[in-house]
Short mmCIF file of C-alpha atoms in Angstrom, two decimals:
data_model
loop_
_atom_site.label_atom_id
_atom_site.label_comp_id
_atom_site.label_asym_id
_atom_site.label_seq_id
_atom_site.Cartn_x
_atom_site.Cartn_y
_atom_site.Cartn_z
CA MET A 10 0.00 0.00 0.00
CA ALA A 11 2.47 2.57 -1.18
CA ASP A 12 0.12 5.52 -1.39
CA GLN A 13 -1.47 5.01 2.00
CA PRO A 14 -0.99 8.28 3.94
CA ILE A 15 1.52 8.09 6.78
CA LEU A 16 -0.49 10.60 8.79
CA SER A 17 -4.18 11.16 8.38
CA LEU A 18 -6.65 13.45 10.11
CA ASP A 19 -10.29 12.64 9.53
CA CYS A 20 -12.98 15.18 10.53
CA VAL A 21 -11.07 16.23 13.65
CA SER A 22 -12.69 18.82 15.92
CA LYS A 23 -11.50 20.39 19.12
CA SER A 24 -13.04 23.01 21.34
CA PHE A 25 -11.88 24.64 24.54
CA GLY A 26 -15.01 25.53 26.47
CA GLY A 27 -17.26 27.26 23.95
CA LEU A 28 -14.42 28.11 21.60
CA ASN A 29 -14.19 25.84 18.56
CA VAL A 30 -10.51 25.89 17.81
CA ILE A 31 -10.44 23.13 15.19
CA LYS A 32 -13.51 22.47 13.07
CA ASN A 33 -13.93 19.29 11.09
CA LEU A 34 -10.37 19.22 9.86
CA SER A 35 -9.24 16.51 7.45
CA PHE A 36 -5.96 16.20 5.64
CA ASP A 37 -3.42 13.54 4.73
CA VAL A 38 0.34 13.59 4.74
CA ARG A 39 1.94 11.15 2.37
CA CYS A 40 5.09 9.25 3.26
CA GLY A 41 8.22 11.34 2.74
CA GLN A 42 6.27 14.42 1.69
CA ARG A 43 7.68 17.59 3.24
CA THR A 44 4.51 19.26 4.44
CA ALA A 45 3.79 22.67 5.97
CA LEU A 46 0.84 23.72 8.08
CA ILE A 47 0.42 27.47 7.68
CA GLY A 48 -2.12 30.10 8.55
CA PRO A 49 -2.53 33.42 10.34
CA ASN A 50 -1.95 33.68 14.10
CA GLY A 51 -4.62 31.82 16.04
CA ALA A 52 -5.56 29.61 13.10
CA GLY A 53 -5.02 26.49 15.28
CA LYS A 54 -1.77 25.19 13.81
CA SER A 55 -0.06 24.42 17.10
CA THR A 56 -3.32 22.94 18.39
CA VAL A 57 -3.27 20.50 15.48
CA PHE A 58 0.24 19.43 16.54
CA ASN A 59 -0.94 19.08 20.13
CA LEU A 60 -3.83 16.89 18.99
CA ILE A 61 -1.58 14.69 16.88
CA SER A 62 0.96 14.25 19.67
CA GLY A 63 -1.78 13.72 22.23
CA VAL A 64 -1.26 16.74 24.50
CA PHE A 65 -5.02 17.31 24.23
CA PRO A 66 -7.70 14.74 23.38
CA VAL A 67 -9.87 15.44 20.32
CA ASN A 68 -13.61 16.07 20.71
CA SER A 69 -14.45 14.10 17.62
CA GLY A 70 -12.78 12.67 14.54
CA ARG A 71 -9.94 10.25 13.96
CA ILE A 72 -6.18 10.57 13.77
CA SER A 73 -4.19 7.72 12.29
CA VAL A 74 -0.51 7.09 11.79
CA ASN A 75 0.76 4.38 9.43
CA GLY A 76 -2.78 3.10 9.21
CA ASN A 77 -3.14 2.71 13.01
CA ASP A 78 -5.86 4.67 14.71
CA ILE A 79 -4.08 6.62 17.48
CA THR A 80 -7.02 8.82 18.50
CA ASN A 81 -7.31 7.20 21.93
CA VAL A 82 -3.68 6.23 22.45
CA PRO A 83 -2.18 8.07 25.46
CA SER A 84 0.39 10.74 24.57
CA ARG A 85 3.17 8.78 26.25
CA LYS A 86 2.83 5.93 23.77
CA ARG A 87 2.45 7.90 20.56
CA MET A 88 6.13 8.35 19.87
CA LYS A 89 6.52 4.60 19.82
CA LEU A 90 3.83 4.51 17.15
CA GLY A 91 5.66 7.01 15.00
CA VAL A 92 5.04 10.65 15.94
CA SER A 93 7.78 12.83 17.37
CA ARG A 94 7.86 16.59 17.75
CA SER A 95 9.66 19.78 18.70
CA PHE A 96 8.12 22.75 20.48
CA GLN A 97 7.37 26.35 19.59
CA ASN A 98 9.09 27.55 22.76
CA ILE A 99 12.22 25.56 23.41
CA ARG A 100 11.48 22.83 25.95
CA LEU A 101 14.83 21.20 26.64
CA VAL A 102 15.81 19.96 30.08
CA GLN A 103 17.83 22.92 31.28
CA HIS A 104 19.72 21.04 33.98
CA LEU A 105 21.10 18.38 31.65
CA SER A 106 23.92 18.47 29.13
CA VAL A 107 23.28 18.44 25.39
CA LEU A 108 24.16 14.76 25.14
CA GLU A 109 21.93 13.89 28.10
CA ASN A 110 19.01 15.75 26.55
CA VAL A 111 19.44 13.78 23.38
CA LEU A 112 19.65 10.54 25.40
CA VAL A 113 16.24 11.36 26.90
CA GLY A 114 14.96 11.40 23.33
CA GLN A 115 15.75 7.69 23.02
CA THR A 116 13.35 6.79 25.83
CA PRO A 117 10.58 5.40 23.57
CA ARG A 118 12.96 2.69 22.40
CA VAL A 119 14.32 1.84 25.86
CA THR A 120 12.32 -1.10 27.13
CA SER A 121 14.48 -3.39 29.25
CA LEU A 122 15.14 -2.80 32.94
CA GLY A 123 18.81 -3.40 32.22
CA ASP A 124 18.90 -0.40 29.92
CA ILE A 125 17.10 1.78 32.46
CA LEU A 126 19.54 0.80 35.22
CA TYR A 127 22.68 0.93 33.06
CA PRO A 128 24.93 3.76 34.37
CA ILE A 129 24.78 5.63 31.10
CA ARG A 130 25.86 8.96 32.59
CA MET A 131 28.98 7.43 34.09
CA THR A 132 30.36 5.61 31.07
CA SER A 133 30.74 6.36 27.42
CA GLY A 134 30.74 4.04 24.46
CA SER A 135 27.44 2.23 24.88
CA HIS A 136 25.52 1.94 21.61
CA TRP A 137 23.01 4.48 22.95
CA GLN A 138 25.70 7.08 23.41
CA CYS A 139 27.38 6.31 20.09
CA GLU A 140 24.06 6.73 18.34
CA ALA A 141 23.34 10.01 20.15
CA MET A 142 26.82 11.36 19.36
CA GLU A 143 26.35 10.39 15.71
CA VAL A 144 23.14 12.41 15.50
CA LEU A 145 24.84 15.35 17.24
CA GLU A 146 27.75 15.13 14.83
CA ARG A 147 25.49 15.12 11.80
CA ALA A 148 23.78 18.21 13.18
CA GLY A 149 27.15 19.86 13.78
CA LEU A 150 26.58 19.89 17.53
CA ALA A 151 29.25 17.43 18.67
CA ALA A 152 31.39 20.21 20.15
CA PHE A 153 28.58 21.13 22.55
CA ALA A 154 27.87 17.57 23.72
CA ARG A 155 29.06 18.09 27.31
CA ASP A 156 27.79 21.66 27.71
CA HIS A 157 24.79 22.58 29.75
CA VAL A 158 21.85 23.31 27.51
CA GLY A 159 20.82 26.47 29.35
CA ASN A 160 23.98 28.35 28.39
CA LEU A 161 23.81 27.76 24.63
CA PRO A 162 22.58 30.17 21.92
CA TYR A 163 18.95 29.99 20.83
CA GLY A 164 19.72 28.60 17.37
CA VAL A 165 21.79 25.78 18.81
CA GLN A 166 19.05 24.89 21.30
CA LYS A 167 16.54 24.63 18.43
CA GLN A 168 18.88 22.21 16.67
CA ILE A 169 19.18 20.12 19.83
CA GLU A 170 15.39 19.86 20.01
CA ILE A 171 15.36 18.43 16.51
CA ALA A 172 18.16 15.99 17.33
CA ARG A 173 16.29 14.85 20.42
CA ALA A 174 13.03 14.43 18.51
CA LEU A 175 14.82 12.31 15.88
CA LEU A 176 16.15 9.78 18.37
CA GLY A 177 12.77 8.43 19.41
CA GLY A 178 12.78 6.43 16.19
CA ALA A 179 9.62 8.08 14.86
CA ASP A 180 8.69 8.18 11.16
CA ILE A 181 6.97 11.54 11.41
CA LEU A 182 8.65 14.64 12.78
CA LEU A 183 6.37 17.52 13.73
CA LEU A 184 8.38 20.73 13.95
CA ASP A 185 6.64 23.72 15.52
CA GLU A 186 8.16 26.88 14.00
CA PRO A 187 11.69 25.54 13.52
CA ALA A 188 12.85 28.71 11.74
CA ALA A 189 11.37 31.23 14.17
CA GLY A 190 14.00 33.48 15.71
CA LEU A 191 16.82 32.20 13.50
CA ASN A 192 19.02 34.51 11.44
CA PRO A 193 19.24 33.91 7.64
CA GLN A 194 22.41 31.83 7.93
CA GLU A 195 20.90 29.66 10.64
CA THR A 196 17.72 29.24 8.58
CA GLU A 197 19.78 28.04 5.64
CA ASP A 198 21.66 25.55 7.83
CA LEU A 199 18.34 24.36 9.21
CA SER A 200 17.01 23.82 5.70
CA THR A 201 20.07 21.78 4.73
CA ARG A 202 19.77 19.70 7.87
CA LEU A 203 16.05 19.08 7.37
CA HIS A 204 16.67 17.99 3.78
CA GLN A 205 19.18 15.43 5.11
CA ILE A 206 16.61 14.18 7.60
CA ALA A 207 13.88 13.97 4.96
CA ASP A 208 16.22 12.13 2.58
CA SER A 209 16.92 9.52 5.23
CA GLY A 210 13.23 8.61 5.20
CA THR A 211 11.58 10.71 7.91
CA THR A 212 8.41 12.55 6.99
CA ILE A 213 8.60 16.17 8.14
CA VAL A 214 5.60 18.34 8.94
CA VAL A 215 6.31 21.95 9.92
CA VAL A 216 4.22 24.76 11.34
CA GLU A 217 5.92 27.85 10.07
CA HIS A 218 5.45 31.58 9.52
CA ASP A 219 8.57 32.08 7.41
CA MET A 220 6.99 31.80 3.93
CA GLN A 221 10.31 31.91 2.16
CA PHE A 222 11.39 28.87 4.13
CA VAL A 223 8.09 27.10 3.44
CA GLY A 224 8.31 27.88 -0.28
CA ALA A 225 11.85 26.57 -0.49
CA PHE A 226 11.55 23.53 1.73
CA CYS A 227 8.02 22.14 1.51
CA GLU A 228 6.36 20.17 -1.27
CA TYR A 229 2.88 20.37 0.11
CA VAL A 230 1.07 23.05 2.10
CA VAL A 231 -2.10 22.90 4.20
CA VAL A 232 -3.56 26.33 5.01
CA LEU A 233 -5.69 26.83 8.13
CA ASN A 234 -7.81 29.80 9.11
CA PHE A 235 -10.02 29.90 12.22
CA GLY A 236 -9.57 26.16 12.67
CA GLU A 237 -10.70 25.20 9.18
CA MET A 238 -8.72 24.15 6.16
CA ILE A 239 -9.09 26.80 3.48
CA ALA A 240 -6.63 25.44 0.92
CA GLU A 241 -4.10 22.70 0.24
CA GLY A 242 -1.65 22.05 -2.54
CA THR A 243 1.87 22.87 -3.64
CA PRO A 244 3.33 26.15 -2.37
CA GLN A 245 2.76 27.71 -5.83
CA GLU A 246 -0.88 26.66 -5.95
CA VAL A 247 -1.61 27.82 -2.44
CA ARG A 248 0.03 31.18 -2.99
CA ARG A 249 -2.42 31.93 -5.82
CA ASP A 250 -5.49 30.72 -3.95
CA PRO A 251 -7.93 33.62 -3.37
CA HIS A 252 -9.01 32.25 0.03
CA VAL A 253 -5.43 32.27 1.21
CA ILE A 254 -4.80 35.80 -0.03
CA GLU A 255 -7.96 36.91 1.71
CA ALA A 256 -7.03 35.21 4.98
CA TYR A 257 -3.63 36.84 5.05
CA LEU A 258 -4.30 40.24 3.54
CA GLY A 259 -8.05 40.91 3.92
CA SER A 260 -10.96 40.68 1.49
CA ASP A 261 -10.39 43.94 -0.40
CA VAL A 262 -7.24 42.62 -1.99
CA ALA A 263 -8.74 39.36 -3.23
CA MET B 1 36.67 7.44 69.74
CA SER B 2 35.20 9.49 72.57
CA GLY B 3 31.52 9.11 73.37
CA TYR B 4 30.90 12.69 72.28
CA VAL B 5 32.51 12.27 68.84
CA GLU B 6 30.80 8.94 68.32
CA GLY B 7 27.43 10.47 69.22
CA ILE B 8 27.90 13.27 66.69
CA LEU B 9 29.08 10.82 64.04
CA VAL B 10 26.00 8.61 64.42
CA ILE B 11 23.69 11.62 64.15
CA LEU B 12 25.60 12.78 61.07
CA LEU B 13 25.38 9.37 59.40
CA LEU B 14 21.67 9.05 60.12
CA ASN B 15 21.03 12.60 58.93
CA VAL B 16 22.73 11.73 55.63
CA ILE B 17 20.30 8.82 55.17
CA PHE B 18 17.35 11.07 56.02
CA ALA B 19 18.68 13.67 53.59
CA TYR B 20 18.43 11.15 50.74
CA ALA B 21 14.96 10.23 51.93
CA VAL B 22 13.94 13.82 51.19
CA TYR B 23 16.22 14.20 48.17
CA TRP B 24 14.49 11.61 45.97
CA PRO B 25 11.01 13.13 46.11
CA LEU B 26 12.54 16.59 45.63
CA ALA B 27 14.46 15.30 42.61
CA ALA B 28 11.08 14.50 41.06
CA GLY B 29 9.69 17.88 42.12
CA GLN B 30 7.81 16.82 45.26
CA LEU B 31 8.16 18.26 48.73
CA ASN B 32 7.57 15.46 51.25
CA LEU B 33 6.77 16.97 54.65
CA GLY B 34 5.66 13.60 55.98
CA VAL B 35 9.09 12.05 55.94
CA ALA B 36 9.19 11.81 59.76
CA GLY B 37 6.17 9.50 59.56
CA PHE B 38 8.04 7.11 57.28
CA VAL B 39 11.07 7.29 59.59
CA GLY B 40 8.74 6.26 62.41
CA ILE B 41 7.21 3.42 60.39
CA GLY B 42 10.69 2.03 59.82
CA ALA B 43 11.67 2.43 63.46
CA TYR B 44 8.57 0.72 64.83
CA VAL B 45 8.41 -2.07 62.26
CA SER B 46 12.04 -2.99 62.75
CA ALA B 47 11.89 -2.70 66.54
CA TYR B 48 8.75 -4.83 66.73
CA ALA B 49 10.08 -7.44 64.32
CA SER B 50 13.35 -7.86 66.19
CA ASN B 51 11.82 -7.66 69.67
CA GLU B 52 8.90 -9.99 69.10
CA PHE B 53 10.16 -12.40 66.44
CA GLY B 54 13.89 -12.30 67.05
CA ILE B 55 14.67 -11.19 63.51
CA PRO B 56 18.33 -10.13 63.22
CA PRO B 57 18.58 -6.31 63.40
CA TYR B 58 20.08 -5.69 59.94
CA ILE B 59 17.48 -7.84 58.23
CA ALA B 60 14.80 -6.12 60.29
CA CYS B 61 16.13 -2.69 59.19
CA VAL B 62 16.18 -3.56 55.49
CA GLY B 63 12.76 -5.17 55.82
CA ALA B 64 11.44 -2.05 57.56
CA GLY B 65 12.78 0.01 54.65
CA PHE B 66 10.81 -2.16 52.24
CA VAL B 67 7.66 -1.83 54.36
CA ALA B 68 7.99 1.98 54.25
CA PHE B 69 8.65 1.75 50.49
CA ALA B 70 5.55 -0.35 49.89
CA LEU B 71 3.38 1.85 52.10
CA ALA B 72 4.58 4.93 50.22
CA LEU B 73 3.76 3.32 46.86
CA VAL B 74 0.20 2.76 48.05
CA ILE B 75 -0.07 6.27 49.53
CA ALA B 76 1.45 7.76 46.37
CA VAL B 77 -1.63 6.88 44.33
CA PRO B 78 -3.96 9.37 46.05
CA VAL B 79 -1.32 11.78 47.40
CA LEU B 80 0.48 12.39 44.11
CA ARG B 81 -2.75 13.53 42.50
CA THR B 82 -2.06 16.81 44.30
CA LYS B 83 0.63 19.22 43.14
CA GLY B 84 3.02 21.75 44.63
CA ILE B 85 1.97 23.25 47.93
CA TYR B 86 -1.06 20.93 48.15
CA LEU B 87 1.19 17.91 47.84
CA ALA B 88 3.31 19.29 50.69
CA LEU B 89 0.11 19.70 52.75
CA ALA B 90 -1.09 16.18 51.95
CA THR B 91 2.23 14.63 52.97
CA PHE B 92 2.27 16.79 56.10
CA ALA B 93 -1.19 15.51 57.02
CA PHE B 94 -0.14 11.93 56.39
CA GLY B 95 2.87 12.41 58.67
CA GLN B 96 0.56 13.68 61.42
CA VAL B 97 -1.72 10.67 60.98
CA LEU B 98 1.23 8.32 61.41
CA GLN B 99 2.50 10.15 64.47
CA SER B 100 -0.86 9.90 66.21
CA LEU B 101 -1.02 6.25 65.21
CA PHE B 102 2.28 5.64 67.05
CA LEU B 103 0.93 7.57 70.05
CA ASN B 104 -2.10 5.31 70.30
CA LEU B 105 -0.65 1.92 69.46
CA GLU B 106 -0.40 0.31 72.90
CA ILE B 107 1.22 -2.77 71.40
CA VAL B 108 4.41 -0.71 70.87
CA GLY B 109 4.12 1.28 74.09
CA GLY B 110 2.02 4.23 72.91
CA ALA B 111 3.11 7.56 74.35
CA ALA B 112 5.45 5.85 76.80
CA GLY B 113 7.78 4.84 73.99
CA TYR B 114 9.18 1.46 73.01
CA PRO B 115 12.54 -0.04 73.98
CA VAL B 116 14.56 -1.77 71.27
CA ILE B 117 16.60 -4.73 72.39
CA SER B 118 19.05 -5.58 69.61
CA TYR B 119 21.84 -3.07 69.05
CA ILE B 120 23.57 -1.69 65.95
CA GLY B 121 26.84 0.17 66.47
CA VAL B 122 28.39 3.12 64.70
CA GLY B 123 30.34 0.91 62.27
CA GLY B 124 27.20 -0.81 61.04
CA ILE B 125 25.43 2.51 60.59
CA ALA B 126 28.41 3.85 58.63
CA VAL B 127 28.20 0.91 56.21
CA CYS B 128 24.44 1.41 55.82
CA THR B 129 24.88 5.15 55.15
CA ALA B 130 27.53 4.40 52.54
CA ALA B 131 25.13 1.94 50.91
CA VAL B 132 22.34 4.53 50.76
CA PHE B 133 24.72 7.09 49.26
CA LEU B 134 26.07 4.63 46.68
CA ILE B 135 22.61 3.47 45.64
CA THR B 136 21.55 7.10 45.17
CA ALA B 137 24.72 8.06 43.31
CA PHE B 138 24.41 5.02 41.06
CA LEU B 139 20.73 5.54 40.25
CA ASP B 140 21.48 9.18 39.47
CA ARG B 141 23.93 8.05 36.75
CA THR B 142 21.40 5.75 35.05
CA ARG B 143 18.54 6.51 32.70
CA PHE B 144 16.34 6.34 35.78
CA GLY B 145 18.18 9.40 37.14
CA LEU B 146 18.25 11.09 33.76
CA ASN B 147 14.51 10.66 33.30
CA MET B 148 13.93 11.86 36.86
CA VAL B 149 15.59 15.19 36.02
CA ALA B 150 13.44 15.40 32.89
CA VAL B 151 10.27 14.73 34.93
CA HIS B 152 11.33 17.38 37.44
CA ASP B 153 11.95 20.02 34.77
CA ASP B 154 9.07 19.41 32.37
CA GLU B 155 6.36 16.82 32.96
CA ALA B 156 4.57 17.42 29.66
CA VAL B 157 7.66 16.95 27.51
CA SER B 158 8.78 13.92 29.53
CA ASP B 159 5.40 12.35 28.90
CA LEU B 160 5.62 12.95 25.14
CA PHE B 161 9.03 11.30 25.12
CA GLY B 162 7.53 8.14 26.55
CA ILE B 163 8.46 8.58 30.19
CA ASN B 164 5.77 7.31 32.55
CA VAL B 165 5.69 10.50 34.64
CA ARG B 166 3.35 9.18 37.35
CA ALA B 167 5.38 6.01 37.79
CA TYR B 168 8.61 7.98 38.16
CA GLN B 169 7.05 10.33 40.70
CA ALA B 170 5.63 7.43 42.68
CA LEU B 171 8.97 5.60 42.61
CA ALA B 172 10.88 8.69 43.75
CA PHE B 173 8.42 9.17 46.61
CA ALA B 174 8.62 5.51 47.62
CA LEU B 175 12.39 5.29 47.29
CA GLY B 176 12.71 8.28 49.63
CA ALA B 177 10.25 6.70 52.06
CA GLY B 178 12.21 3.44 51.90
CA PHE B 179 15.42 5.25 52.89
CA ALA B 180 13.51 7.10 55.62
CA GLY B 181 12.23 3.82 57.06
CA PHE B 182 15.67 2.22 56.85
CA GLY B 183 17.29 5.20 58.62
CA GLY B 184 14.56 5.25 61.26
CA ALA B 185 15.09 1.54 61.94
CA LEU B 186 18.85 2.08 62.38
CA TYR B 187 18.14 4.94 64.77
CA GLY B 188 16.00 2.71 66.96
CA HIS B 189 18.57 -0.07 67.10
CA HIS B 190 21.34 2.35 67.97
CA PHE B 191 19.61 4.43 70.64
CA SER B 192 17.65 1.42 71.96
CA TYR B 193 14.52 3.47 72.54
CA ILE B 194 11.95 5.11 70.28
CA GLU B 195 9.01 7.34 71.12
CA PRO B 196 6.26 9.02 69.05
CA GLN B 197 7.50 12.55 69.86
CA ASN B 198 10.57 11.92 67.68
CA TYR B 199 8.49 11.79 64.51
CA SER B 200 7.03 15.27 64.50
CA ILE B 201 6.67 17.80 61.73
CA LEU B 202 9.68 19.69 63.13
CA PHE B 203 11.86 16.70 62.33
CA SER B 204 10.52 16.58 58.73
CA ILE B 205 11.08 20.30 58.29
CA SER B 206 14.64 20.27 59.54
CA ILE B 207 15.57 17.47 57.12
CA VAL B 208 13.95 19.32 54.23
CA LEU B 209 15.83 22.45 55.29
CA PHE B 210 19.24 20.87 55.23
CA VAL B 211 18.61 19.24 51.88
CA LEU B 212 17.54 22.58 50.41
CA LEU B 213 20.59 24.22 51.93
CA GLY B 214 22.89 21.62 50.37
CA GLY B 215 21.11 21.81 47.01
CA THR B 216 18.85 19.33 45.24
CA GLN B 217 20.36 19.45 41.76
CA THR B 218 23.16 17.01 42.50
CA VAL B 219 23.65 13.91 44.62
CA VAL B 220 26.34 15.51 46.79
CA GLY B 221 24.14 18.46 47.79
CA PRO B 222 22.17 16.59 50.48
CA LEU B 223 25.41 15.13 51.86
CA VAL B 224 26.93 18.60 52.23
CA GLY B 225 23.70 19.97 53.70
CA ALA B 226 23.45 17.19 56.27
CA ALA B 227 27.08 17.63 57.28
CA PHE B 228 26.65 21.38 57.57
CA PHE B 229 23.49 21.15 59.66
CA THR B 230 24.91 18.52 61.98
CA LEU B 231 28.40 19.87 62.48
CA LEU B 232 28.02 23.65 62.53
CA PRO B 233 25.97 23.75 65.77
CA GLU B 234 28.71 21.63 67.36
CA VAL B 235 31.45 23.93 66.13
CA LEU B 236 29.52 26.84 67.60
CA ARG B 237 29.10 25.10 70.94
CA GLY B 238 31.69 27.43 72.48
CA SER B 239 29.30 30.39 72.39
CA GLU B 240 26.60 28.56 74.39
CA GLU B 241 23.34 30.49 74.36
CA TRP B 242 24.05 32.32 71.12
CA ARG B 243 24.90 29.31 69.05
CA TYR B 244 21.50 28.76 67.45
CA ALA B 245 21.23 32.46 66.63
CA ILE B 246 24.64 32.38 64.97
CA PHE B 247 23.69 29.15 63.22
CA ALA B 248 20.53 30.74 61.80
CA VAL B 249 22.47 33.78 60.64
CA CYS B 250 24.98 31.47 58.89
CA ILE B 251 22.13 29.77 57.00
CA ILE B 252 20.67 33.07 55.85
CA VAL B 253 24.07 34.38 54.80
CA ILE B 254 24.61 31.22 52.71
CA MET B 255 21.16 31.27 51.12
CA ILE B 256 21.53 34.86 49.86
CA PRO B 257 24.28 34.18 47.29
CA ARG B 258 23.32 30.53 46.75
CA PRO B 259 19.52 30.25 46.53
CA GLN B 260 19.87 26.95 44.62
CA GLY B 261 21.81 25.44 47.53
CA LEU B 262 25.49 25.08 48.26
CA ILE B 263 26.17 22.64 45.43
CA THR B 264 24.66 23.12 41.96
CA SER B 265 24.92 21.08 38.79
CA ASP B 266 26.48 23.98 36.86
CA GLN B 267 29.23 24.07 39.43
CA LEU B 268 29.89 20.35 39.22
CA SER B 269 29.91 20.24 35.44
CA ALA B 270 32.31 23.18 35.35
CA LEU B 271 34.56 21.28 37.72
CA ARG B 272 34.24 18.11 35.64
CA GLN B 273 35.07 19.96 32.45
CA PHE B 274 38.05 21.54 34.13
CA LEU B 275 39.27 18.09 35.13
CA VAL B 276 38.72 16.32 31.81
CA ARG B 277 39.67 19.10 29.43
CA ASP B 278 43.36 18.23 29.43
CA ARG B 279 42.63 14.59 28.91
CA LEU B 280 40.32 15.30 25.97
CA ARG B 281 42.91 17.55 24.38
CA GLU B 282 45.49 14.80 24.64
CA GLU B 283 43.09 12.31 23.08
CA ARG B 284 42.36 14.63 20.19
CA HIS B 285 46.01 15.33 19.43
CA GLY B 286 47.32 11.92 20.35
#
């Protein structure tokens, strides 16, 4: 089943109190397709990520990953089923080193008691550490491995979040505004790095405001406004869509 | 060793065990103000088991630790539903319940106290304290310790990364209670007499205080805090009636520049980097 979507939302709705944040949202992400979720502020993009990763339960609808219905799977078990993510505001463990933060990312694959009680912070050279160092090296972060996360520049911390998210072994990587707050050079590095990750078989979904980045990096775009999908297609198609122009610039322009 | 020095040493060793009893819950972000209750559970269980059934004191102590551990696991289910200051209140209340239980249990002497027949000397207590420290230091270096820091810093993210947050919190709480019970049992066997008044809220608070003073970010913090709290009043003994005032002033003076405690993880990692930097450089060039 080659064209089965890797991630699929089917009529998903979510409300907080009387506020309907997501209304009847359906879209598919195909395997390997670099996808962006865009929309004006408050459109519900981050909420969609929170629903997929299980931070909030949905009110109705279905979310499936690799053909498995994960709608009622607790958030703790979703990474094992294939969904990993980064956060809009950096959420690294400030009291741990870079390497240790990345080791935490491996947790979904750690199952035996022996691995939990192995003195991983005292030794080096276990396959867990080698794997974590490899990911750090590929991201150009190896030099920071022993540093405390809290003291590192913003751009570096964002990279660490991606490295950590990768190590859970998930097929889908949800990145919440990966380019926000980065300078042009850092954005370019990020793009290169994400291409590497995508080429190695991980499906990337981003929420992003940087349209230049979206246009350059993504193959497919889903546009949200007030919790509803107003357009989907390639970046070129979406850019010409009158609903999208209206949502971003107001109805007089369209 | 003079009786005076030995007396201080025993108190120091026991305080180190109690410090780790408070450290583990704090490492998972919980303030346990009922720790004295678990100390009491350990003391009474071990004393009763050795007095009535002739169980050897060390086995009775370890067993008492496990009883406190198991009790804490059960208690953790309702108690850990509360957070922050409410959790502190719930544990405080539980400690009070236990203390009044000891007061009213005639089978172990009630308010009159309970003598403990079998004796454990300072050497035995030293070995037990070393064991508690080593277990803590080891666990801190494992994924268990790593995940505990993650749970402490950010429960939501830990959960998304597959860490069973509630299980870790319950284990930290129970592990601390287990150490508390173990330490309490040793206390009873050394001083040969236990009474309900020992297990008051004041006792819980003073342990929490010295752990906070030492710092909760690293495993050595509680050790330093316990040593400081036990030894400084003795050092100040010369100035009789003023010594507790001077002691209090010392604590405040320390807490001003070091609100995170005497020992912090930044400090330790800076020290570690300083120590390994030369070695790494050699490796790279060699």
